[in-house]
Amino acid sequence: MPKVDLSARELQVLNALIDCYIKTAEPVGSRKLATKYNLGVSPATIRNTLQDLEEMGLVYQPHTSAGRIPTEVSYRIYVDNIMQIRPLTNKEKAQIARELTSGNKAIDQILEQSCRVLSEVSMQLGVSMAPRFTEGILTHLDLVPVGENRLLVVAAVKSGLVRSVVMEVDSVVNPKMVQETADILNERLSGLTLGQIIDTIHDRFRDVSYGDPKLIKLFTESAENIFTPQTDKDLHLMGTPNITSQPEFKDPKRLQELISLIEERQKIVSSLNAAAIYEGVVVTIGKEANLGMLDGCSMVTSTYRAGKTTGTIGVIGPTRMEYSKLMSIVDYTSKVLSRILSKE
Amino acid sequence: MPKVDLSARELQVLNALIDCYIKTAEPVGSRKLATKYNLGVSPATIRNTLQDLEEMGLVYQPHTSAGRIPTEVSYRIYVDNIMQIRPLTNKEKAQIARELTSGNKAIDQILEQSCRVLSEVSMQLGVSMAPRFTEGILTHLDLVPVGENRLLVVAAVKSGLVRSVVMEVDSVVNPKMVQETADILNERLSGLTLGQIIDTIHDRFRDVSYGDPKLIKLFTESAENIFTPQTDKDLHLMGTPNITSQPEFKDPKRLQELISLIEERQKIVSSLNAAAIYEGVVVTIGKEANLGMLDGCSMVTSTYRAGKTTGTIGVIGPTRMEYSKLMSIVDYTSKVLSRILSKE
DNA sequence: AATTGGCACTCAGGCGATAAGAGTGCTAAG
DNA sequence: CTTAGCACTCTTATCGCCTGAGTGCCAATT
């Protein structure tokens, strides 16, 4: 919310400048603005306006005698106030819908496909994240003996998401006892959200009427480990070549940072979660994204619904991105995705 | 197996040259070899030898009037015939053992830790791959109803590895029937390897005495999907910064190729599988690795055992790597890993 | 016959000067 | 308030020069 009052001309010039810079990735000069965009004034006048914009911190020059480049502040203004959202063509809509509905219906695969289609249509780095597990309602819990001293804990959530975690048990356990324990766990935990379970599990098993007390103790102790989303496994990333070929990544240092970011997925997860507190399409510009070393990048994200839970999808690319188009793409994709995941 | 007969001096010089190049990453000249390695002859003599080596295709010059660089052929000879394996220090052994045995015991986490410790100790890209599922013996199969029209198929293998796949069912199914079906599946499939199951499943369920026939049909039809390892999810990669900072990756193009490789994990999986047909530590040099665009890289890998199944771990780095040290590291790590995974 | 010193030759990489081009800021006039 | 004109700044590319590293070969030496 930078409080700026721009005159009509200043808005016009800023709009043209951002538009041009997004297309060319080169500093934009007054002459280019005057000839390519019919602003009805001469380059000299535009130069004056540009000086004003520079004083307001909306544009800058990489060096004294170069054109202007928009700052992050002005991207914000552009996205919030100036930009016209560019609707999708029917062809684009069809492509997204087709690629999302074809193929297997397991939620994980659908998310991977979302990620792929986002990266293909947007020509940026596509991201998708599985629904936030903590908000899901537990429908069923299962304990499956695996090998001699292990139990597989299977937790199924209403949205169709399933997580399984292997739990170590000290001694060999009686299968009947395991079943009995599973029964009481289900009885007391089904219908709660995983978040509630984590918070209240210790209280809920103060008294244990039947089932294996040792096993239940072990379970309550490792509940957090079982129910907490290991969210970096829920994250899909695709289309890295799309953005590495952009001019902002011609510097090897930049590329290295990108590689690090991709490896430590946790940072992306955090940023996506931070953006997900808003409804609908969110544009996170540059430093706002807090992507650590990799600034100069923006995200366009949206939440989607899967039953009672929500997840996040979006695209990541250089700050200089076609927000107007990307917002439509992400918006539409998230809506299709919600529809697919909810009609089941 | 390039058939070369090298004289004692040629071996000596080649050894020194490779050693020097591995350390400096720069073309090695005759003078440097004469002064740093006491070969007892003058630079001029070494030059003659170098000419001979060049004719044999063992070294080359990036341009006239530069020092020599070893070719992939000569790395092969070096690894197979010349190199002395460098044993690990106690400190290194301790570090590997400590980091592998600490923490959670779930197989997936152990593999991730293997990967991390490999990358840290070797200063290369560490890789680890879960045991090959197809060779595992099925111990238990479970069908867990999830939501309205889904079943979670849980397949547990002797090594402790578990895979779960969501299966879509058309109609709502009776829980009793599901249990009955699971029973007969277990009865007929337990004890077989997953590979055998894939091959023979259609024959095994020609006659179905009880259980839900529709469900069994669905199951046999999707058996391949259920039991085939989606191996690129079983692959861990860590330590990319270790190798991106090496001089061979100063070229942005190289970096881009690396990023692509990391994204399409399938290629790495294939290469690792190809190397895994041999027992013990395998060195795969340059083009042998078939890492697509990213040649100029080598892998040092080893299989490890987990019960009846085997998996692969190793390191990937530029062809110019310290094979002598890396072979020890990978060998030791795989042995420790086998011990951990087998004593259970 | 193998080894060595000497020497001319080649080539990459760094440095500085020069030229071209893009774009600005300022001033003065419309 | 707008605009044309102009001097000024700064980047980028190109050329030529030089230096240093390293070779290949030949003739001398052991």
XYZ file of C-alpha atoms (C1' of nucleotides) in Angstrom:
748
model
C 0.000 0.000 0.000
C 2.435 2.649 -1.069
C 0.565 5.917 -0.941
C 1.222 7.576 -4.222
C -0.868 9.964 -6.178
C 0.019 9.718 -9.785
C -1.204 12.091 -12.441
C -2.919 10.669 -15.492
C 0.217 11.073 -17.543
C 2.413 9.507 -14.933
C 0.132 6.493 -14.830
C 0.149 6.290 -18.597
C 3.909 6.482 -18.811
C 4.462 4.023 -15.987
C 2.064 1.585 -17.571
C 3.796 1.835 -20.933
C 7.204 1.525 -19.364
C 6.346 -1.591 -17.392
C 4.656 -3.095 -20.391
C 7.680 -2.470 -22.542
C 10.153 -3.688 -19.964
C 8.208 -6.891 -19.431
C 8.499 -7.593 -23.122
C 12.095 -6.617 -23.758
C 13.891 -7.043 -20.436
C 15.942 -3.962 -21.350
C 15.960 -0.490 -19.849
C 13.327 1.603 -21.581
C 14.173 5.042 -22.968
C 11.957 8.033 -23.528
C 12.197 7.815 -27.273
C 10.976 4.236 -27.379
C 8.006 5.106 -25.221
C 7.121 8.051 -27.462
C 7.267 6.091 -30.688
C 5.873 2.686 -29.680
C 3.092 3.888 -27.422
C 1.139 6.804 -28.770
C 1.193 8.979 -25.717
C 0.756 12.116 -27.759
C 3.742 13.892 -26.314
C 7.383 14.210 -27.246
C 10.285 12.281 -25.741
C 11.381 15.368 -23.836
C 8.106 15.566 -21.984
C 8.319 11.892 -21.165
C 11.803 12.466 -19.834
C 10.442 14.998 -17.406
C 7.781 12.583 -16.253
C 10.363 9.857 -15.895
C 12.406 12.095 -13.655
C 9.371 12.581 -11.460
C 8.746 8.846 -11.332
C 12.344 8.280 -10.401
C 12.076 10.710 -7.499
C 9.100 8.753 -6.250
C 11.152 5.578 -6.331
C 9.090 3.932 -9.045
C 11.787 3.565 -11.657
C 15.581 3.649 -11.698
C 18.471 3.676 -14.106
C 21.084 0.950 -13.983
C 23.604 3.668 -14.905
C 23.546 7.349 -15.736
C 22.805 7.216 -19.385
C 20.511 4.252 -19.644
C 16.755 3.900 -19.903
C 14.546 3.267 -16.900
C 13.651 0.021 -15.192
C 10.596 -0.361 -12.951
C 11.212 -0.995 -9.257
C 9.365 -3.561 -7.170
C 7.240 -0.787 -5.747
C 5.947 0.098 -9.145
C 5.187 -3.509 -10.036
C 3.013 -3.505 -6.952
C 1.196 -0.392 -8.117
C 0.936 -1.817 -11.593
C -0.628 -5.040 -10.409
C -2.967 -3.394 -7.935
C -4.094 -0.327 -9.853
C -3.104 -0.116 -13.483
C -2.975 -3.514 -15.054
C -5.834 -4.965 -17.049
C -6.278 -8.659 -16.433
C -5.845 -10.477 -19.700
C -8.530 -13.126 -20.067
C -7.565 -16.549 -21.335
C -8.282 -17.638 -24.854
C -10.570 -20.591 -25.283
C -7.630 -22.562 -26.536
C -5.696 -21.960 -23.361
C -8.683 -22.847 -21.230
C -9.176 -26.020 -23.190
C -5.556 -27.010 -22.802
C -5.616 -26.546 -19.068
C -8.889 -28.399 -18.615
C -7.830 -31.221 -20.880
C -4.480 -31.836 -19.270
C -5.963 -31.709 -15.809
C -8.799 -34.108 -16.420
C -6.921 -36.675 -18.443
C -5.084 -39.519 -16.832
C -5.105 -41.026 -13.428
C -7.257 -39.617 -10.731
C -5.062 -40.088 -7.690
C -4.685 -36.734 -6.031
C -0.939 -36.786 -6.166
C -0.922 -37.298 -9.889
C -3.500 -34.600 -10.437
C -1.286 -32.199 -8.545
C 1.716 -33.165 -10.565
C -0.231 -32.558 -13.722
C -1.405 -29.188 -12.451
C 2.161 -28.287 -11.911
C 3.127 -29.369 -15.386
C 0.302 -27.587 -17.127
C 1.005 -24.415 -15.184
C 4.601 -24.455 -16.239
C 3.729 -25.175 -19.851
C 1.050 -22.575 -20.261
C 2.800 -19.869 -18.284
C 6.326 -20.596 -19.456
C 7.456 -20.095 -15.899
C 8.332 -22.385 -13.025
C 5.133 -24.195 -12.062
C 4.516 -25.144 -8.448
C 1.811 -27.104 -6.733
C 1.421 -28.126 -3.162
C -0.800 -30.810 -1.707
C -3.627 -29.686 0.564
C -2.558 -28.674 3.978
C -2.851 -31.829 5.908
C -3.462 -30.289 9.301
C -6.810 -28.946 8.210
C -8.000 -32.252 6.844
C -10.525 -34.340 8.675
C -9.355 -37.789 9.581
C -11.677 -40.381 8.099
C -9.799 -43.495 8.860
C -6.721 -44.651 10.654
C -5.080 -47.996 10.130
C -2.251 -49.845 11.738
C -0.646 -52.329 9.432
C 2.043 -54.622 10.818
C 5.083 -54.515 8.621
C 7.969 -56.842 9.200
C 8.739 -57.860 12.744
C 8.824 -54.730 14.792
C 7.203 -52.081 12.697
C 3.784 -50.674 12.172
C 2.644 -48.692 9.209
C 0.303 -45.961 10.298
C -2.069 -45.053 7.489
C -4.016 -41.832 7.940
C -6.712 -41.041 5.406
C -8.219 -37.597 5.156
C -11.518 -36.576 3.678
C -10.028 -34.865 0.664
C -8.669 -38.176 -0.537
C -5.167 -37.518 0.611
C -3.447 -40.340 2.387
C -0.283 -40.311 4.381
C 1.529 -43.306 5.701
C 4.341 -43.289 8.216
C 6.352 -46.187 9.518
C 6.466 -46.440 13.289
C 9.039 -48.485 15.158
C 7.794 -50.654 17.997
C 10.080 -52.194 20.567
C 8.718 -55.650 20.787
C 6.730 -57.948 18.600
C 3.075 -57.109 18.999
C 0.057 -59.296 18.915
C -1.964 -58.725 15.706
C -5.247 -58.914 17.613
C -4.005 -56.282 19.979
C -2.989 -54.095 17.079
C -6.461 -54.332 15.626
C -8.018 -53.507 18.942
C -5.746 -50.532 19.339
C -6.561 -49.345 15.857
C -10.228 -49.582 16.694
C -10.005 -47.364 19.716
C -7.808 -44.897 17.893
C -10.412 -44.639 15.172
C -13.198 -44.342 17.648
C -11.612 -41.418 19.387
C -9.940 -39.624 16.528
C -12.111 -39.994 13.423
C -13.864 -36.816 12.439
C -11.278 -34.525 13.979
C -8.906 -32.463 11.920
C -5.310 -33.527 12.109
C -4.473 -30.222 13.710
C -6.947 -30.891 16.489
C -5.528 -34.347 16.917
C -2.028 -33.048 17.392
C -3.204 -30.501 19.916
C -5.440 -32.697 22.001
C -4.179 -36.227 21.636
C -2.570 -36.393 25.036
C -5.818 -35.547 26.751
C -7.822 -37.981 24.695
C -5.889 -41.009 25.781
C -5.476 -40.339 29.482
C -7.665 -43.338 30.170
C -7.291 -46.405 28.018
C -9.936 -49.001 28.488
C -8.657 -51.510 25.993
C -6.045 -51.843 23.295
C -2.341 -52.112 23.977
C -1.412 -49.330 26.428
C 2.212 -49.431 25.387
C 1.276 -49.044 21.779
C -1.081 -46.198 22.480
C 1.578 -44.416 24.469
C 3.991 -44.789 21.585
C 1.350 -43.530 19.219
C 0.466 -40.445 21.216
C 4.119 -39.625 21.599
C 4.787 -39.784 17.914
C 1.492 -38.223 16.870
C 3.110 -34.994 15.859
C 5.539 -36.825 13.662
C 2.740 -38.822 12.103
C 0.279 -36.042 11.467
C 2.526 -33.123 10.733
C 2.823 -32.565 7.044
C 6.336 -33.139 5.776
C 5.351 -30.539 3.361
C 8.422 -30.511 1.198
C 7.396 -33.880 -0.152
C 4.031 -32.451 -1.062
C 5.618 -29.850 -3.275
C 5.893 -30.257 -7.013
C 8.132 -28.104 -9.156
C 8.293 -28.191 -12.912
C 9.550 -26.179 -15.822
C 12.838 -24.944 -14.499
C 14.197 -24.592 -18.039
C 11.448 -22.055 -18.726
C 12.908 -19.578 -16.329
C 16.578 -20.430 -16.520
C 16.560 -19.412 -20.155
C 15.293 -15.935 -19.308
C 17.847 -13.145 -19.397
C 17.689 -12.548 -15.643
C 19.341 -15.924 -15.176
C 22.255 -15.444 -17.502
C 24.447 -14.790 -14.501
C 25.804 -18.114 -13.191
C 25.509 -16.892 -9.652
C 21.807 -16.478 -10.121
C 21.538 -19.972 -11.503
C 23.365 -21.404 -8.543
C 20.994 -19.691 -6.195
C 18.088 -21.121 -8.119
C 19.533 -24.599 -7.836
C 19.951 -24.201 -4.098
C 16.392 -23.010 -3.820
C 15.112 -26.027 -5.698
C 17.061 -28.353 -3.499
C 15.943 -26.800 -0.228
C 12.296 -26.936 -1.022
C 11.390 -25.842 2.451
C 11.840 -22.176 1.586
C 9.393 -22.394 -1.260
C 6.936 -24.184 0.964
C 7.144 -21.392 3.514
C 6.626 -18.698 0.924
C 3.659 -20.483 -0.560
C 2.129 -20.956 2.844
C 2.648 -17.306 3.611
C 0.825 -16.352 0.433
C -1.957 -18.844 1.114
C -3.428 -16.870 3.973
C -5.270 -14.781 1.413
C -8.154 -16.036 -0.648
C -7.945 -16.219 -4.406
C -5.075 -15.176 -6.595
C -2.178 -13.584 -4.791
C 0.738 -11.789 -6.384
C 3.879 -11.736 -4.291
C 6.509 -9.447 -5.698
C 10.250 -9.646 -5.208
C 11.361 -9.317 -1.627
C 7.826 -9.883 -0.394
C 8.299 -13.515 -1.344
C 11.193 -13.935 1.051
C 12.754 -16.519 -1.163
C 16.060 -16.041 0.580
C 18.902 -15.329 -1.735
C 16.763 -15.520 -4.782
C 15.152 -12.131 -4.853
C 14.177 -10.529 -8.095
C 11.518 -13.207 -8.379
C 7.768 -13.026 -8.020
C 5.058 -15.568 -7.409
C 1.498 -15.695 -8.644
C -0.388 -18.162 -6.493
C -3.870 -19.248 -5.665
C -5.454 -21.530 -3.149
C -7.626 -24.385 -4.269
C -10.098 -26.394 -2.325
C -10.165 -30.122 -1.832
C -13.072 -30.903 0.414
C -12.541 -29.030 3.635
C -8.867 -28.523 3.074
C -7.011 -26.088 0.883
C -3.775 -26.257 -0.997
C -1.756 -23.860 -3.097
C -0.652 -23.769 -6.703
C 1.056 -21.107 -8.729
C 4.006 -20.009 -10.762
C 7.367 -18.510 -9.894
C 9.380 -16.365 -12.256
C 11.440 -13.226 -12.520
C 9.834 -10.044 -11.183
C 9.545 -9.009 -14.779
C 6.710 -11.346 -15.622
C 3.426 -11.002 -17.450
C 1.269 -10.616 -14.391
C -1.824 -9.881 -16.428
C -1.669 -13.221 -18.185
C -0.320 -15.274 -15.329
C -3.056 -14.209 -12.952
C -5.651 -15.519 -15.362
C -3.807 -18.764 -15.834
C -3.347 -19.433 -12.156
C -6.880 -18.394 -11.348
C -8.428 -20.618 -13.947
C -6.216 -23.582 -13.129
C -7.006 -23.380 -9.452
C -10.711 -23.252 -10.205
C -10.597 -26.277 -12.461
C -8.507 -28.071 -9.895
C -10.959 -27.270 -7.105
C -13.792 -28.564 -9.234
C -12.007 -31.816 -9.946
C -11.065 -32.383 -6.343
C -14.421 -31.478 -4.917
C -16.842 -33.400 -7.042
C -15.671 -36.624 -5.497
C 38.967 -52.419 -21.598
C 41.157 -50.361 -23.899
C 44.125 -52.530 -24.762
C 47.135 -50.378 -24.085
C 50.629 -51.345 -23.104
C 52.240 -48.519 -21.288
C 55.878 -48.391 -20.336
C 56.802 -47.760 -16.735
C 57.539 -44.139 -17.497
C 54.349 -43.614 -19.374
C 52.387 -44.963 -16.440
C 54.318 -42.750 -14.078
C 53.730 -39.648 -16.136
C 50.077 -40.414 -16.728
C 49.543 -41.006 -13.044
C 51.238 -37.743 -12.137
C 49.335 -35.852 -14.778
C 45.933 -37.126 -13.699
C 46.768 -36.510 -10.096
C 47.808 -32.971 -10.830
C 44.820 -32.251 -13.050
C 42.397 -33.563 -10.454
C 43.859 -31.120 -7.972
C 44.148 -28.027 -10.131
C 41.550 -28.413 -12.881
C 44.045 -26.786 -15.252
C 45.993 -28.227 -18.160
C 49.232 -29.695 -16.864
C 52.550 -28.793 -18.466
C 55.760 -30.765 -18.663
C 57.627 -28.367 -16.417
C 55.104 -28.681 -13.616
C 55.284 -32.448 -13.754
C 59.067 -32.375 -13.624
C 59.278 -30.085 -10.626
C 56.313 -31.198 -8.502
C 56.644 -34.928 -9.019
C 60.179 -36.204 -8.796
C 60.210 -38.292 -11.914
C 63.957 -37.990 -12.242
C 63.882 -36.728 -15.809
C 63.835 -33.354 -17.479
C 60.804 -31.557 -18.876
C 61.965 -32.312 -22.400
C 61.823 -36.038 -21.771
C 58.389 -35.706 -20.276
C 57.316 -33.795 -23.348
C 58.294 -36.720 -25.487
C 56.318 -39.082 -23.311
C 53.351 -36.738 -23.395
C 53.441 -36.794 -27.164
C 53.296 -40.563 -27.072
C 50.372 -40.495 -24.670
C 48.586 -38.050 -26.896
C 48.978 -40.332 -29.878
C 47.396 -43.109 -27.870
C 44.435 -40.880 -27.142
C 45.103 -40.682 -23.427
C 45.658 -36.955 -23.145
C 44.870 -33.919 -25.265
C 45.552 -30.215 -25.421
C 42.685 -27.750 -25.361
C 44.749 -25.687 -27.802
C 48.272 -25.684 -29.147
C 50.701 -24.455 -26.549
C 48.673 -25.525 -23.582
C 49.333 -28.266 -21.071
C 47.682 -31.678 -21.298
C 44.323 -32.823 -19.981
C 43.486 -36.486 -19.416
C 40.783 -38.014 -21.641
C 37.993 -40.248 -20.403
C 39.907 -43.241 -21.679
C 42.801 -42.469 -19.424
C 40.583 -41.961 -16.405
C 39.355 -45.472 -17.059
C 42.910 -46.794 -17.134
C 43.773 -44.758 -14.084
C 40.887 -46.140 -12.082
C 41.369 -49.729 -13.216
C 45.134 -50.055 -13.209
C 47.092 -47.220 -11.695
C 45.230 -45.621 -8.879
C 45.841 -46.537 -5.262
C 42.638 -46.605 -3.254
C 42.909 -44.073 -0.492
C 41.633 -45.582 2.754
C 39.378 -43.499 4.949
C 40.612 -41.875 8.107
C 39.018 -42.976 11.334
C 37.467 -39.582 11.605
C 35.721 -39.952 8.264
C 34.525 -43.418 9.133
C 33.195 -42.149 12.423
C 31.345 -39.302 10.760
C 29.658 -41.585 8.274
C 28.679 -44.146 10.875
C 27.439 -41.520 13.291
C 25.270 -39.662 10.829
C 23.799 -42.855 9.488
C 22.883 -44.372 12.810
C 21.533 -41.278 14.479
C 17.935 -40.242 14.162
C 14.841 -41.944 12.936
C 14.962 -45.455 11.707
C 12.411 -45.383 8.920
C 14.080 -46.601 5.785
C 13.259 -43.511 3.838
C 14.906 -41.266 6.366
C 17.946 -43.477 6.552
C 18.311 -43.187 2.800
C 17.981 -39.452 2.924
C 20.662 -39.319 5.558
C 22.905 -41.557 3.485
C 22.519 -39.159 0.682
C 23.364 -36.205 2.853
C 26.393 -37.769 4.435
C 27.689 -38.853 1.040
C 27.428 -35.349 -0.282
C 29.047 -33.855 2.781
C 31.979 -36.207 3.027
C 32.623 -36.396 -0.706
C 31.889 -32.763 -1.515
C 30.040 -34.004 -4.585
C 26.421 -34.573 -5.460
C 25.196 -37.379 -3.229
C 22.552 -39.787 -4.518
C 20.662 -42.615 -2.931
C 17.938 -44.807 -4.278
C 15.508 -46.977 -2.375
C 15.794 -50.729 -2.816
C 14.451 -52.016 -6.047
C 10.933 -52.844 -5.215
C 10.433 -55.546 -7.798
C 12.881 -57.827 -6.051
C 11.247 -57.442 -2.694
C 9.132 -60.181 -1.206
C 5.604 -59.163 -0.396
C 4.882 -59.726 3.259
C 1.523 -58.148 3.554
C -1.102 -56.519 1.446
C -3.841 -54.328 2.782
C -6.874 -52.678 1.289
C -7.962 -49.646 3.248
C -11.172 -47.885 2.234
C -10.543 -44.191 1.811
C -13.383 -41.809 1.210
C -16.331 -43.047 -0.781
C -14.951 -44.670 -3.868
C -11.332 -45.237 -3.180
C -9.137 -47.926 -1.805
C -5.639 -47.469 -0.530
C -3.528 -50.437 -1.471
C -0.700 -50.910 0.999
C 2.065 -53.259 -0.049
C 4.715 -54.100 2.519
C 7.965 -55.746 1.521
C 10.349 -57.712 3.649
C 13.049 -55.078 3.665
C 10.757 -52.740 5.561
C 9.856 -50.707 2.535
C 6.203 -49.870 2.131
C 4.397 -48.489 -0.840
C 0.847 -47.273 -0.900
C -1.155 -46.473 -3.986
C -4.650 -45.099 -4.206
C -6.967 -47.142 -6.399
C -10.218 -45.782 -7.795
C -13.259 -48.034 -7.549
C -16.429 -47.382 -9.471
C -19.018 -48.024 -6.873
C -19.198 -48.002 -3.146
C -17.911 -51.294 -1.847
C -18.930 -53.314 1.123
C -16.224 -53.201 3.825
C -16.704 -56.882 4.598
C -16.176 -57.703 0.975
C -13.048 -55.596 0.900
C -11.639 -57.501 3.846
C -12.483 -60.817 2.242
C -10.828 -59.706 -0.987
C -7.759 -58.567 0.877
C -7.574 -61.968 2.543
C -7.550 -63.873 -0.681
C -5.052 -61.486 -2.217
C -2.760 -62.058 0.717
C -3.244 -65.774 0.588
C -2.252 -65.985 -3.024
C 0.420 -63.321 -3.227
C 2.331 -63.199 0.040
C 5.814 -64.587 -0.210
C 6.204 -63.783 -3.881
C 8.454 -61.061 -5.152
C 6.685 -58.100 -6.624
C 8.276 -58.896 -9.947
C 6.754 -62.361 -9.879
C 3.417 -60.885 -8.953
C 3.420 -58.557 -11.914
C 4.329 -61.385 -14.242
C 1.910 -63.989 -12.997
C -1.009 -62.161 -11.471
C -3.393 -62.786 -14.313
C -2.930 -66.528 -14.039
C -3.278 -66.540 -10.311
C -6.751 -65.094 -10.288
C -8.358 -66.988 -13.145
C -10.620 -68.644 -10.624
C -11.975 -66.591 -7.793
C -13.740 -68.537 -5.124
C -14.664 -65.679 -2.853
C -14.016 -61.998 -2.457
C -15.428 -59.352 -4.761
C -14.773 -60.460 -8.354
C -15.098 -56.943 -9.666
C -12.582 -55.690 -7.173
C -10.176 -58.486 -7.955
C -10.456 -57.763 -11.631
C -9.675 -54.120 -11.008
C -6.776 -55.100 -8.841
C -5.202 -57.468 -11.329
C -5.584 -54.904 -14.042
C -3.814 -52.225 -12.106
C -1.252 -54.541 -10.567
C 1.531 -53.202 -12.683
C 0.744 -49.696 -11.635
C 0.651 -50.711 -8.013
C 3.778 -52.794 -7.869
C 5.997 -51.061 -10.328
C 8.427 -48.808 -8.589
C 7.843 -45.172 -9.442
C 11.515 -45.005 -9.002
C 12.018 -41.323 -9.411
C 10.309 -40.787 -6.085
C 12.728 -43.185 -4.492
C 15.672 -41.079 -5.534
C 17.353 -38.658 -3.199
C 19.751 -35.996 -4.374
C 21.731 -33.694 -2.158
C 24.664 -31.334 -2.256
C 24.178 -29.678 -5.591
C 26.101 -26.609 -4.402
C 29.130 -28.836 -3.934
C 29.455 -29.462 -7.612
C 28.041 -26.257 -9.033
C 30.881 -24.361 -7.421
C 33.458 -26.457 -9.241
C 35.176 -24.836 -12.201
C 33.593 -27.211 -14.732
C 30.259 -25.573 -13.965
C 31.273 -21.988 -14.444
C 29.623 -22.073 -17.846
C 25.925 -21.164 -17.477
C 24.996 -23.659 -20.153
C 26.463 -26.408 -18.068
C 24.487 -25.245 -15.075
C 21.267 -25.254 -17.036
C 21.879 -28.797 -18.127
C 22.473 -29.767 -14.544
C 19.204 -28.192 -13.505
C 17.347 -30.067 -16.205
C 18.953 -33.286 -15.100
C 17.888 -32.713 -11.528
C 14.344 -32.032 -12.597
C 14.050 -35.072 -14.840
C 15.205 -37.520 -12.268
C 14.368 -40.410 -14.484
C 17.672 -40.180 -16.312
C 19.636 -40.461 -13.125
C 17.531 -43.415 -12.077
C 18.317 -45.177 -15.340
C 22.020 -44.551 -15.052
C 22.095 -45.776 -11.496
C 20.179 -48.881 -12.434
C 22.558 -49.517 -15.283
C 25.499 -49.316 -12.920
C 23.783 -51.503 -10.349
C 24.091 -54.665 -12.383
C 27.613 -55.010 -11.049
C 28.421 -55.951 -7.495
C 30.301 -53.603 -5.240
C 31.701 -50.209 -6.092
C 31.302 -49.185 -9.707
C 32.942 -46.237 -11.382
C 31.104 -44.914 -14.409
C 33.107 -42.383 -16.343
C 31.818 -39.637 -18.580
C 29.838 -40.867 -21.540
C 29.527 -44.318 -20.015
C 27.029 -42.787 -17.604
C 24.713 -41.763 -20.393
C 23.515 -38.796 -18.446
C 22.198 -37.234 -21.591
C 23.371 -33.733 -22.174
C 25.383 -33.674 -19.050
C 28.501 -35.495 -20.050
C 31.818 -34.700 -18.507
C 30.443 -36.215 -15.327
C 31.241 -39.458 -13.564
C 29.500 -41.548 -10.966
C 30.903 -43.671 -8.201
C 28.179 -46.014 -7.020
C 27.661 -49.093 -4.973
C 24.790 -51.420 -4.288
C 23.641 -52.031 -0.758
C 21.519 -54.816 0.595
C 18.281 -54.506 2.478
C 17.095 -57.995 3.193
C 16.647 -59.733 -0.107
C 16.535 -56.539 -2.112
C 19.277 -54.218 -3.218
C 19.453 -50.510 -3.778
C 22.061 -48.102 -5.011
C 23.880 -45.156 -3.506
C 26.741 -43.078 -4.779
C 28.070 -39.728 -5.810
C 28.005 -37.786 -9.044
C 30.571 -35.173 -9.975
C 32.748 -33.890 -12.768
C 34.916 -36.485 -14.512
C 37.819 -34.813 -12.790
C 37.063 -36.210 -9.369
C 39.099 -37.859 -6.644
C 38.195 -41.411 -7.521
C 40.640 -42.841 -5.015
C 38.917 -41.151 -2.121
C 35.361 -41.371 -3.403
C 35.534 -45.118 -3.938
C 36.431 -45.588 -0.296
C 33.675 -43.288 0.829
C 30.981 -44.917 -1.242
C 32.173 -48.389 -0.387
C 32.212 -47.749 3.326
C 28.880 -45.953 3.322
C 27.171 -48.737 1.440
C 28.549 -51.296 3.847
C 27.359 -49.402 6.892
C 24.009 -48.907 5.233
C 23.676 -52.604 4.446
C 24.477 -53.434 8.029
C 21.854 -51.041 9.348
C 19.176 -52.250 6.990
C 19.898 -55.936 7.447
C 20.103 -56.335 11.188
C 16.410 -55.716 11.475
C 69.703 -44.895 -28.178
C 67.852 -42.262 -24.799
C 68.112 -37.826 -22.595
C 68.674 -33.053 -22.371
C 69.275 -27.920 -23.235
C 68.209 -24.473 -26.375
C 65.241 -22.001 -29.257
C 61.647 -20.565 -32.310
C 56.844 -20.737 -32.571
C 51.883 -20.630 -31.141
C 48.124 -19.268 -28.701
C 45.047 -17.467 -24.850
C 44.185 -13.779 -21.925
C 44.776 -9.245 -20.154
C 45.119 -4.242 -20.975
C 44.290 0.151 -23.047
C 42.710 3.070 -26.565
C 39.274 4.112 -29.728
C 34.774 4.420 -31.812
C 29.854 3.896 -31.872
C 25.430 4.137 -29.859
C 21.982 4.946 -26.625
C 19.931 7.930 -23.594
C 19.927 11.478 -20.419
C 19.599 16.420 -18.364
C 19.419 20.998 -19.207
C 18.410 25.230 -21.500
C 15.975 28.226 -24.216
C 12.306 28.973 -27.297
C 7.478 28.217 -28.669
C 3.462 23.418 -20.036
C 5.753 21.432 -23.977
C 9.360 20.779 -27.128
C 13.677 20.964 -29.991
C 18.441 21.074 -29.647
C 22.713 19.936 -27.811
C 26.402 18.705 -24.790
C 27.513 15.142 -21.756
C 27.866 10.433 -19.724
C 28.342 5.826 -19.752
C 28.293 1.066 -21.830
C 29.791 -2.042 -25.182
C 32.366 -3.790 -28.926
C 36.518 -3.967 -31.424
C 41.221 -3.671 -32.468
C 46.054 -4.146 -31.555
C 49.603 -5.050 -28.445
C 52.032 -7.489 -25.162
C 53.090 -11.122 -21.962
C 53.445 -15.725 -20.260
C 52.912 -20.404 -20.633
C 53.868 -24.264 -23.040
C 54.959 -26.784 -26.990
C 57.781 -29.205 -30.831
C 61.912 -29.988 -32.786
C 66.851 -30.149 -33.392
C 71.360 -30.675 -32.101
C 74.397 -31.799 -28.443
C 75.436 -34.843 -24.669
C 75.798 -39.027 -21.961
